[in-house]
Amino acid sequence: MERRLESYLLTPGPVTVAQDVKQQMMVDRSANSRTMIEMIAWIRSYLLEICNGTARYECVPLQGSATYAVEAVFQSLVPRGAGVLVIENGAYGTRMANLAEALGMRVTRLPFGLSPLPTGADVDAALRADPSIDYVSLCHVETSTGAQNPIEEIAEVTRAHGKKLIIDAVASFGGLPIDVEALAAEAVILSPNKCLEAVPGMGIVIVRRDVLESAKGRSGSPCLDLHDQWDFLQKNGFFRWTPPTHVLAALAHSLRAHKAEGGVAPRNARYRGHWTRLVTAMRARGFTTLLPDAANAPIVTSFHVLDHPHFSFEALFAALERRGVIIFPGNFPAVGTFRIGVMGDLQTADIDYIIASIDAALAEMDVPVAAGASA
Ligand SMILES: *Cc1c(COP(=O)(O)O)cnc(C)c1O
């Protein structure tokens, strides 16, 4: 099995980035040059296009990681003291609830175990129980487990109650279909460094234009002020303050690759193919998944650690790292899991190299592979 890359970054962001995307960062660009203005315009229009947001939404990129954009959404769009229902079925839901609470919102947590998934009926019951809730917010894919929350049915219930919807689509945007019009979302948050296969350094918000227009002067943070950032972008075409020029160049190129691949559906099919190949191979080696397949997004999976005296996550991690394969610990120490992502610029042969590396690692640890594996 051939090793194609120096590193296979199978963490749930950042991810393996194509050479030609990284190559874009070898050029130094001015923050307000014609090419930079054109890149920013292309990025904003393409991101709106792939989520059906062109007619009524705006795309506002911000410096920072995706969490900065989540905070900018709560700062800029949600009035202090508003009631926010946060669906909490993993670490990123918890992060969102903590963040809204820190900003002075009335947060109602809707806690779930790691499985089964929250449903529209759960949200309906919570909204009936407390009519003073104004917003529903949740993750599309809860990256800490791999759970894919049913945003469509939750959006329907939210709209039926006349409430506003905020979606953290940081993990999924570009790799799973999202239709902001159909969801009637107020804001959707995304990242360049997950399914869009570019490098980290920005958080990006898709926000309904009328919502953004009414957000002038609300943010308590000048840096995380979506309205001000948008207003300046509209007038000038470039960022208020120094943008991550290299990140923008990489993202513009990775979005051209996304478009050339055919958009969201083919990318989703590629990830699903890799996910199925990996999970099938892992099961043949005795591993079990934390979630049932129907609840799992085809981009990252939590596996239980093997119950064998020679097995440890640390040893598996180290043996894989020596082969250039980087996996990720689980978020819930009590459960005993680790995570492997398949987002990123990977090919089928890369998945086979990763599986061969897992076999080599298990052999090194002297953990016998379950019968049926092709080792
Ligand atoms: C990666 C991720 C984030 C943001 O993480 P940053 O480290 O701030 O980029 C937020 N939500 C979800 C669901 C994610 O997967």
CSV table of C-alpha atoms and ligand atoms in Angstrom, one decimal:
chain,number,residue,atom,x,y,z
A,1,MET,CA,0.0,0.0,0.0
A,2,GLU,CA,1.6,3.2,-1.1
A,3,ARG,CA,2.0,6.3,1.1
A,4,ARG,CA,1.1,9.3,-1.1
A,5,LEU,CA,1.2,12.0,1.5
A,6,GLU,CA,3.5,13.2,4.3
A,7,SER,CA,0.5,13.4,6.5
A,8,TYR,CA,-3.1,12.1,6.4
A,9,LEU,CA,-4.9,14.5,8.7
A,10,LEU,CA,-8.0,12.5,9.8
A,11,THR,CA,-9.0,14.9,12.6
A,12,PRO,CA,-12.4,16.6,12.4
A,13,GLY,CA,-10.8,19.8,11.2
A,14,PRO,CA,-8.3,20.9,10.1
A,15,VAL,CA,-8.2,18.3,7.3
A,16,THR,CA,-5.9,17.1,4.5
A,17,VAL,CA,-5.5,19.9,2.0
A,18,ALA,CA,-4.6,19.4,-1.6
A,19,GLN,CA,-1.1,20.5,-2.8
A,20,ASP,CA,-2.5,23.0,-5.3
A,21,VAL,CA,-4.6,24.7,-2.6
A,22,LYS,CA,-1.5,25.0,-0.4
A,23,GLN,CA,0.4,26.3,-3.4
A,24,GLN,CA,-1.8,29.4,-3.5
A,25,MET,CA,-0.3,30.5,-0.2
A,26,MET,CA,3.1,30.8,-1.7
A,27,VAL,CA,2.2,34.2,-3.2
A,28,ASP,CA,2.1,37.3,-1.1
A,29,ARG,CA,-1.0,39.4,-1.7
A,30,SER,CA,-2.0,42.8,-0.6
A,31,ALA,CA,-5.1,43.0,1.6
A,32,ASN,CA,-7.0,45.3,-0.8
A,33,SER,CA,-5.6,44.5,-4.2
A,34,ARG,CA,-7.9,43.9,-7.2
A,35,THR,CA,-7.2,40.1,-7.1
A,36,MET,CA,-8.0,40.0,-3.3
A,37,ILE,CA,-11.3,41.9,-3.9
A,38,GLU,CA,-12.2,39.5,-6.7
A,39,MET,CA,-11.3,36.4,-4.5
A,40,ILE,CA,-13.4,37.7,-1.7
A,41,ALA,CA,-16.4,38.4,-4.0
A,42,TRP,CA,-16.1,34.9,-5.6
A,43,ILE,CA,-15.9,33.2,-2.2
A,44,ARG,CA,-18.9,35.0,-0.9
A,45,SER,CA,-21.0,34.4,-4.0
A,46,TYR,CA,-20.1,30.7,-4.4
A,47,LEU,CA,-20.8,29.9,-0.7
A,48,LEU,CA,-24.3,31.5,-1.1
A,49,GLU,CA,-24.9,29.6,-4.3
A,50,ILE,CA,-24.3,26.2,-2.8
A,51,CYS,CA,-26.7,26.7,0.1
A,52,ASN,CA,-29.5,28.4,-2.0
A,53,GLY,CA,-28.8,31.7,-0.3
A,54,THR,CA,-28.3,33.9,-3.3
A,55,ALA,CA,-31.7,35.7,-3.2
A,56,ARG,CA,-32.1,36.6,0.5
A,57,TYR,CA,-28.9,35.9,2.3
A,58,GLU,CA,-25.5,37.5,2.8
A,59,CYS,CA,-22.1,35.8,3.3
A,60,VAL,CA,-19.9,37.5,5.9
A,61,PRO,CA,-16.4,36.1,6.5
A,62,LEU,CA,-14.5,36.9,9.7
A,63,GLN,CA,-10.9,36.5,10.9
A,64,GLY,CA,-10.5,33.8,13.5
A,65,SER,CA,-11.6,30.2,13.8
A,66,ALA,CA,-15.2,29.1,13.4
A,67,THR,CA,-16.0,29.6,17.1
A,68,TYR,CA,-15.3,33.3,16.6
A,69,ALA,CA,-18.1,33.3,13.9
A,70,VAL,CA,-20.4,31.5,16.3
A,71,GLU,CA,-19.8,34.2,18.9
A,72,ALA,CA,-20.2,36.9,16.3
A,73,VAL,CA,-23.6,35.5,15.4
A,74,PHE,CA,-24.8,35.6,19.1
A,75,GLN,CA,-23.2,39.0,19.6
A,76,SER,CA,-24.6,40.6,16.5
A,77,LEU,CA,-28.0,38.9,15.9
A,78,VAL,CA,-29.4,37.8,19.3
A,79,PRO,CA,-30.5,40.5,21.7
A,80,ARG,CA,-29.1,40.2,25.2
A,81,GLY,CA,-31.7,38.5,27.4
A,82,ALA,CA,-33.3,36.7,24.6
A,83,GLY,CA,-34.3,33.1,25.2
A,84,VAL,CA,-32.2,30.5,23.4
A,85,LEU,CA,-32.9,26.8,23.3
A,86,VAL,CA,-29.7,25.0,22.6
A,87,ILE,CA,-29.8,21.3,21.6
A,88,GLU,CA,-26.9,19.7,23.4
A,89,ASN,CA,-25.9,16.3,22.2
A,90,GLY,CA,-22.2,16.7,22.3
A,91,ALA,CA,-19.3,19.0,23.0
A,92,TYR,CA,-20.0,21.6,20.3
A,93,GLY,CA,-23.6,22.0,21.4
A,94,THR,CA,-22.3,22.5,24.9
A,95,ARG,CA,-19.8,25.1,23.6
A,96,MET,CA,-22.6,27.0,21.9
A,97,ALA,CA,-24.7,27.0,25.1
A,98,ASN,CA,-21.8,28.2,27.3
A,99,LEU,CA,-21.0,30.9,24.8
A,100,ALA,CA,-24.6,32.2,24.7
A,101,GLU,CA,-24.8,32.1,28.4
A,102,ALA,CA,-21.6,34.0,28.8
A,103,LEU,CA,-23.1,36.7,26.5
A,104,GLY,CA,-26.1,37.1,28.8
A,105,MET,CA,-28.7,35.2,27.0
A,106,ARG,CA,-31.4,33.1,28.8
A,107,VAL,CA,-30.2,29.7,27.7
A,108,THR,CA,-32.3,26.6,28.0
A,109,ARG,CA,-30.3,23.5,27.4
A,110,LEU,CA,-32.0,20.5,25.8
A,111,PRO,CA,-29.6,17.8,26.8
A,112,PHE,CA,-29.4,14.4,25.1
A,113,GLY,CA,-27.3,11.4,25.6
A,114,LEU,CA,-25.0,10.6,22.7
A,115,SER,CA,-27.8,8.6,21.1
A,116,PRO,CA,-30.6,8.6,19.9
A,117,LEU,CA,-30.7,11.8,18.0
A,118,PRO,CA,-32.9,14.8,19.0
A,119,THR,CA,-36.1,15.0,17.0
A,120,GLY,CA,-38.6,17.6,15.9
A,121,ALA,CA,-41.0,16.3,18.6
A,122,ASP,CA,-38.4,16.9,21.3
A,123,VAL,CA,-38.0,20.6,20.2
A,124,ASP,CA,-41.8,20.9,19.9
A,125,ALA,CA,-42.2,19.8,23.5
A,126,ALA,CA,-39.5,22.2,24.7
A,127,LEU,CA,-41.0,25.1,22.9
A,128,ARG,CA,-44.5,24.3,24.2
A,129,ALA,CA,-43.0,24.1,27.8
A,130,ASP,CA,-41.5,27.6,27.5
A,131,PRO,CA,-43.1,30.0,25.1
A,132,SER,CA,-40.5,32.7,26.1
A,133,ILE,CA,-37.9,31.0,24.0
A,134,ASP,CA,-37.0,33.1,21.0
A,135,TYR,CA,-34.3,31.1,19.2
A,136,VAL,CA,-33.5,27.4,18.6
A,137,SER,CA,-29.8,26.7,18.0
A,138,LEU,CA,-28.0,23.4,17.2
A,139,CYS,CA,-25.2,21.7,15.4
A,140,HIS,CA,-25.8,20.1,12.0
A,141,VAL,CA,-23.1,17.6,12.5
A,142,GLU,CA,-22.0,17.2,16.2
A,143,THR,CA,-18.4,16.6,15.4
A,144,SER,CA,-17.6,15.4,18.9
A,145,THR,CA,-19.4,12.1,18.2
A,146,GLY,CA,-20.2,12.2,14.4
A,147,ALA,CA,-24.0,12.6,15.0
A,148,GLN,CA,-25.9,14.1,12.2
A,149,ASN,CA,-28.8,16.0,13.7
A,150,PRO,CA,-32.1,16.1,11.6
A,151,ILE,CA,-32.0,19.9,10.9
A,152,GLU,CA,-34.9,19.8,8.4
A,153,GLU,CA,-37.5,18.5,10.8
A,154,ILE,CA,-36.2,20.6,13.7
A,155,ALA,CA,-36.3,23.7,11.3
A,156,GLU,CA,-40.0,22.9,10.5
A,157,VAL,CA,-41.0,22.8,14.1
A,158,THR,CA,-39.0,25.9,14.9
A,159,ARG,CA,-40.8,27.8,12.1
A,160,ALA,CA,-44.2,26.4,13.1
A,161,HIS,CA,-43.7,28.0,16.5
A,162,GLY,CA,-42.5,31.3,15.0
A,163,LYS,CA,-39.1,31.0,16.5
A,164,LYS,CA,-35.7,31.8,14.9
A,165,LEU,CA,-33.1,29.2,13.9
A,166,ILE,CA,-29.3,29.3,14.2
A,167,ILE,CA,-27.3,26.4,12.8
A,168,ASP,CA,-23.7,25.5,13.4
A,169,ALA,CA,-22.9,23.9,10.1
A,170,VAL,CA,-19.2,24.2,10.7
A,171,ALA,CA,-18.4,20.5,10.2
A,172,SER,CA,-20.9,19.8,7.4
A,173,PHE,CA,-21.0,22.8,5.1
A,174,GLY,CA,-19.9,21.9,1.6
A,175,GLY,CA,-20.1,18.2,2.3
A,176,LEU,CA,-23.7,17.7,3.3
A,177,PRO,CA,-26.6,19.5,1.6
A,178,ILE,CA,-27.9,22.6,3.3
A,179,ASP,CA,-30.7,24.8,1.9
A,180,VAL,CA,-31.0,28.0,4.0
A,181,GLU,CA,-34.2,29.0,2.3
A,182,ALA,CA,-35.9,25.7,2.9
A,183,LEU,CA,-34.7,25.7,6.5
A,184,ALA,CA,-35.7,29.4,6.9
A,185,ALA,CA,-32.5,29.8,9.0
A,186,GLU,CA,-31.5,33.2,10.3
A,187,ALA,CA,-27.9,32.3,10.3
A,188,VAL,CA,-25.7,29.3,9.4
A,189,ILE,CA,-22.0,29.2,10.5
A,190,LEU,CA,-19.3,27.5,8.5
A,191,SER,CA,-15.6,27.0,8.3
A,192,PRO,CA,-13.0,26.8,5.4
A,193,ASN,CA,-11.1,23.9,7.0
A,194,LYS,CA,-13.6,21.0,7.1
A,195,CYS,CA,-15.6,19.8,4.1
A,196,LEU,CA,-14.5,22.8,2.0
A,197,GLU,CA,-10.9,21.4,2.3
A,198,ALA,CA,-9.1,24.7,2.8
A,199,VAL,CA,-6.9,25.9,5.6
A,200,PRO,CA,-8.0,27.3,9.0
A,201,GLY,CA,-8.0,31.0,9.9
A,202,MET,CA,-11.5,32.2,9.3
A,203,GLY,CA,-15.1,31.7,10.4
A,204,ILE,CA,-17.9,32.5,7.9
A,205,VAL,CA,-21.6,33.3,8.4
A,206,ILE,CA,-24.5,33.0,6.0
A,207,VAL,CA,-27.1,35.3,7.4
A,208,ARG,CA,-30.5,36.5,6.1
A,209,ARG,CA,-30.1,40.0,4.8
A,210,ASP,CA,-33.0,41.6,6.7
A,211,VAL,CA,-31.7,40.1,9.9
A,212,LEU,CA,-28.2,41.5,9.2
A,213,GLU,CA,-29.7,44.9,8.3
A,214,SER,CA,-31.4,45.1,11.7
A,215,ALA,CA,-28.2,44.2,13.6
A,216,LYS,CA,-26.5,47.5,13.3
A,217,GLY,CA,-24.9,48.6,16.6
A,218,ARG,CA,-26.0,45.5,18.5
A,219,SER,CA,-22.7,43.7,19.0
A,220,GLY,CA,-21.0,44.3,22.3
A,221,SER,CA,-17.7,43.4,20.5
A,222,PRO,CA,-16.3,45.6,17.8
A,223,CYS,CA,-14.2,42.7,16.4
A,224,LEU,CA,-17.2,40.3,16.3
A,225,ASP,CA,-19.6,42.7,14.8
A,226,LEU,CA,-21.1,41.0,11.7
A,227,HIS,CA,-23.0,44.1,10.6
A,228,ASP,CA,-20.0,46.3,10.7
A,229,GLN,CA,-17.8,43.7,8.9
A,230,TRP,CA,-20.5,43.3,6.2
A,231,ASP,CA,-21.1,47.0,5.8
A,232,PHE,CA,-17.5,47.6,5.2
A,233,LEU,CA,-17.2,44.7,2.8
A,234,GLN,CA,-20.2,45.9,0.8
A,235,LYS,CA,-18.7,49.4,0.5
A,236,ASN,CA,-15.1,48.4,-0.1
A,237,GLY,CA,-14.9,44.8,-1.2
A,238,PHE,CA,-12.2,44.0,1.3
A,239,PHE,CA,-12.0,43.3,5.0
A,240,ARG,CA,-12.2,46.1,7.7
A,241,TRP,CA,-8.9,45.0,9.2
A,242,THR,CA,-6.0,42.8,8.0
A,243,PRO,CA,-7.5,39.7,6.5
A,244,PRO,CA,-5.8,36.3,6.5
A,245,THR,CA,-4.8,36.8,2.8
A,246,HIS,CA,-3.2,33.4,2.5
A,247,VAL,CA,-6.3,31.7,3.9
A,248,LEU,CA,-8.5,33.6,1.5
A,249,ALA,CA,-6.3,32.6,-1.5
A,250,ALA,CA,-6.4,28.9,-0.4
A,251,LEU,CA,-10.2,29.0,0.1
A,252,ALA,CA,-10.9,30.6,-3.3
A,253,HIS,CA,-8.9,27.8,-4.9
A,254,SER,CA,-10.5,25.0,-2.9
A,255,LEU,CA,-13.9,26.4,-3.8
A,256,ARG,CA,-12.9,26.2,-7.5
A,257,ALA,CA,-12.0,22.6,-6.8
A,258,HIS,CA,-15.4,22.1,-5.1
A,259,LYS,CA,-17.2,23.5,-8.1
A,260,ALA,CA,-15.1,21.4,-10.5
A,261,GLU,CA,-15.9,18.3,-8.5
A,262,GLY,CA,-19.6,19.1,-9.2
A,263,GLY,CA,-20.5,20.7,-5.9
A,264,VAL,CA,-22.0,19.3,-2.7
A,265,ALA,CA,-23.5,16.1,-4.0
A,266,PRO,CA,-20.4,14.5,-5.5
A,267,ARG,CA,-18.3,15.6,-2.5
A,268,ASN,CA,-20.9,14.0,-0.3
A,269,ALA,CA,-20.7,10.8,-2.4
A,270,ARG,CA,-16.9,10.7,-2.1
A,271,TYR,CA,-17.0,11.1,1.6
A,272,ARG,CA,-19.7,8.5,2.0
A,273,GLY,CA,-17.7,6.1,-0.1
A,274,HIS,CA,-14.6,6.6,2.1
A,275,TRP,CA,-16.6,6.5,5.3
A,276,THR,CA,-18.2,3.1,4.3
A,277,ARG,CA,-14.9,1.7,3.3
A,278,LEU,CA,-13.2,2.7,6.5
A,279,VAL,CA,-16.1,1.7,8.9
A,280,THR,CA,-16.5,-1.7,7.1
A,281,ALA,CA,-12.8,-2.4,7.5
A,282,MET,CA,-12.8,-1.3,11.2
A,283,ARG,CA,-15.7,-3.6,11.9
A,284,ALA,CA,-13.9,-6.5,10.3
A,285,ARG,CA,-11.1,-5.8,12.8
A,286,GLY,CA,-13.3,-6.0,15.8
A,287,PHE,CA,-14.0,-2.3,16.3
A,288,THR,CA,-17.6,-1.1,17.0
A,289,THR,CA,-19.0,2.4,16.4
A,290,LEU,CA,-20.5,4.6,19.1
A,291,LEU,CA,-23.5,5.5,16.9
A,292,PRO,CA,-25.7,3.4,14.7
A,293,ASP,CA,-25.0,4.1,11.0
A,294,ALA,CA,-28.3,6.0,10.4
A,295,ALA,CA,-27.4,8.5,13.1
A,296,ASN,CA,-23.8,9.0,11.9
A,297,ALA,CA,-22.7,11.7,9.4
A,298,PRO,CA,-20.5,10.2,6.7
A,299,ILE,CA,-17.6,12.5,7.6
A,300,VAL,CA,-16.4,11.5,11.1
A,301,THR,CA,-16.9,8.4,13.2
A,302,SER,CA,-16.4,7.6,16.9
A,303,PHE,CA,-15.1,4.0,17.5
A,304,HIS,CA,-15.0,2.3,20.8
A,305,VAL,CA,-11.5,1.4,22.0
A,306,LEU,CA,-10.8,-2.4,21.7
A,307,ASP,CA,-11.3,-4.4,24.8
A,308,HIS,CA,-7.9,-6.2,24.7
A,309,PRO,CA,-5.1,-6.0,27.3
A,310,HIS,CA,-2.5,-4.9,24.7
A,311,PHE,CA,-4.7,-2.2,23.2
A,312,SER,CA,-4.5,1.5,24.1
A,313,PHE,CA,-5.5,4.6,22.1
A,314,GLU,CA,-2.1,6.1,22.9
A,315,ALA,CA,-0.3,3.2,21.4
A,316,LEU,CA,-2.6,3.2,18.3
A,317,PHE,CA,-2.1,6.9,17.9
A,318,ALA,CA,1.7,6.7,18.1
A,319,ALA,CA,2.0,3.8,15.7
A,320,LEU,CA,-0.3,5.5,13.2
A,321,GLU,CA,1.5,8.8,13.6
A,322,ARG,CA,4.8,7.1,12.7
A,323,ARG,CA,3.1,6.3,9.4
A,324,GLY,CA,1.8,9.8,8.8
A,325,VAL,CA,-1.8,9.0,9.8
A,326,ILE,CA,-3.2,11.4,12.4
A,327,ILE,CA,-6.4,10.3,14.3
A,328,PHE,CA,-8.1,12.1,17.2
A,329,PRO,CA,-9.1,11.1,20.7
A,330,GLY,CA,-12.8,10.9,21.7
A,331,ASN,CA,-14.5,13.8,23.5
A,332,PHE,CA,-16.0,11.6,26.3
A,333,PRO,CA,-13.4,9.8,28.3
A,334,ALA,CA,-16.0,7.9,30.3
A,335,VAL,CA,-17.2,6.2,27.1
A,336,GLY,CA,-13.7,5.2,25.8
A,337,THR,CA,-13.8,6.2,22.1
A,338,PHE,CA,-11.6,7.7,19.5
A,339,ARG,CA,-12.4,9.5,16.2
A,340,ILE,CA,-11.4,9.1,12.6
A,341,GLY,CA,-12.5,11.7,10.0
A,342,VAL,CA,-12.7,11.2,6.3
A,343,MET,CA,-13.1,14.9,5.3
A,344,GLY,CA,-10.2,16.3,3.2
A,345,ASP,CA,-8.5,15.7,-0.1
A,346,LEU,CA,-8.4,11.9,0.1
A,347,GLN,CA,-8.7,9.3,-2.6
A,348,THR,CA,-9.8,5.7,-2.3
A,349,ALA,CA,-6.2,4.5,-2.3
A,350,ASP,CA,-5.5,6.7,0.6
A,351,ILE,CA,-8.2,5.0,2.7
A,352,ASP,CA,-6.6,1.7,1.8
A,353,TYR,CA,-3.2,3.0,3.0
A,354,ILE,CA,-4.9,4.1,6.2
A,355,ILE,CA,-6.5,0.7,6.7
A,356,ALA,CA,-3.1,-1.0,6.0
A,357,SER,CA,-1.5,1.4,8.6
A,358,ILE,CA,-4.1,0.4,11.2
A,359,ASP,CA,-3.3,-3.3,10.5
A,360,ALA,CA,0.4,-2.6,10.9
A,361,ALA,CA,-0.3,-0.7,14.2
A,362,LEU,CA,-2.4,-3.5,15.6
A,363,ALA,CA,0.3,-6.0,14.7
A,364,GLU,CA,2.9,-3.8,16.4
A,365,MET,CA,0.7,-3.7,19.5
A,366,ASP,CA,0.3,-7.4,19.3
A,367,VAL,CA,-3.5,-7.1,19.2
A,368,PRO,CA,-4.9,-10.0,17.2
A,369,VAL,CA,-7.2,-8.9,14.4
A,370,ALA,CA,-10.7,-10.4,14.5
A,371,ALA,CA,-11.4,-13.2,12.1
A,372,GLY,CA,-12.7,-11.9,8.8
A,373,ALA,CA,-10.2,-9.0,8.4
A,374,SER,CA,-8.2,-9.1,5.3
A,375,ALA,CA,-4.9,-8.3,6.9
B,1,LIG,C1,-14.9,22.4,14.2
B,1,LIG,C2,-16.2,22.8,14.7
B,1,LIG,C3,-16.4,24.1,15.3
B,1,LIG,C4,-15.4,25.2,15.4
B,1,LIG,O1,-14.2,24.9,15.9
B,1,LIG,P1,-13.0,26.0,15.7
B,1,LIG,O2,-11.9,25.3,16.5
B,1,LIG,O3,-13.4,27.2,16.4
B,1,LIG,O4,-12.7,26.1,14.3
B,1,LIG,C5,-17.7,24.4,15.8
B,1,LIG,N1,-18.7,23.5,15.6
B,1,LIG,C6,-18.5,22.3,15.1
B,1,LIG,C7,-19.7,21.4,14.9
B,1,LIG,C8,-17.3,21.9,14.6
B,1,LIG,O5,-17.1,20.7,14.0
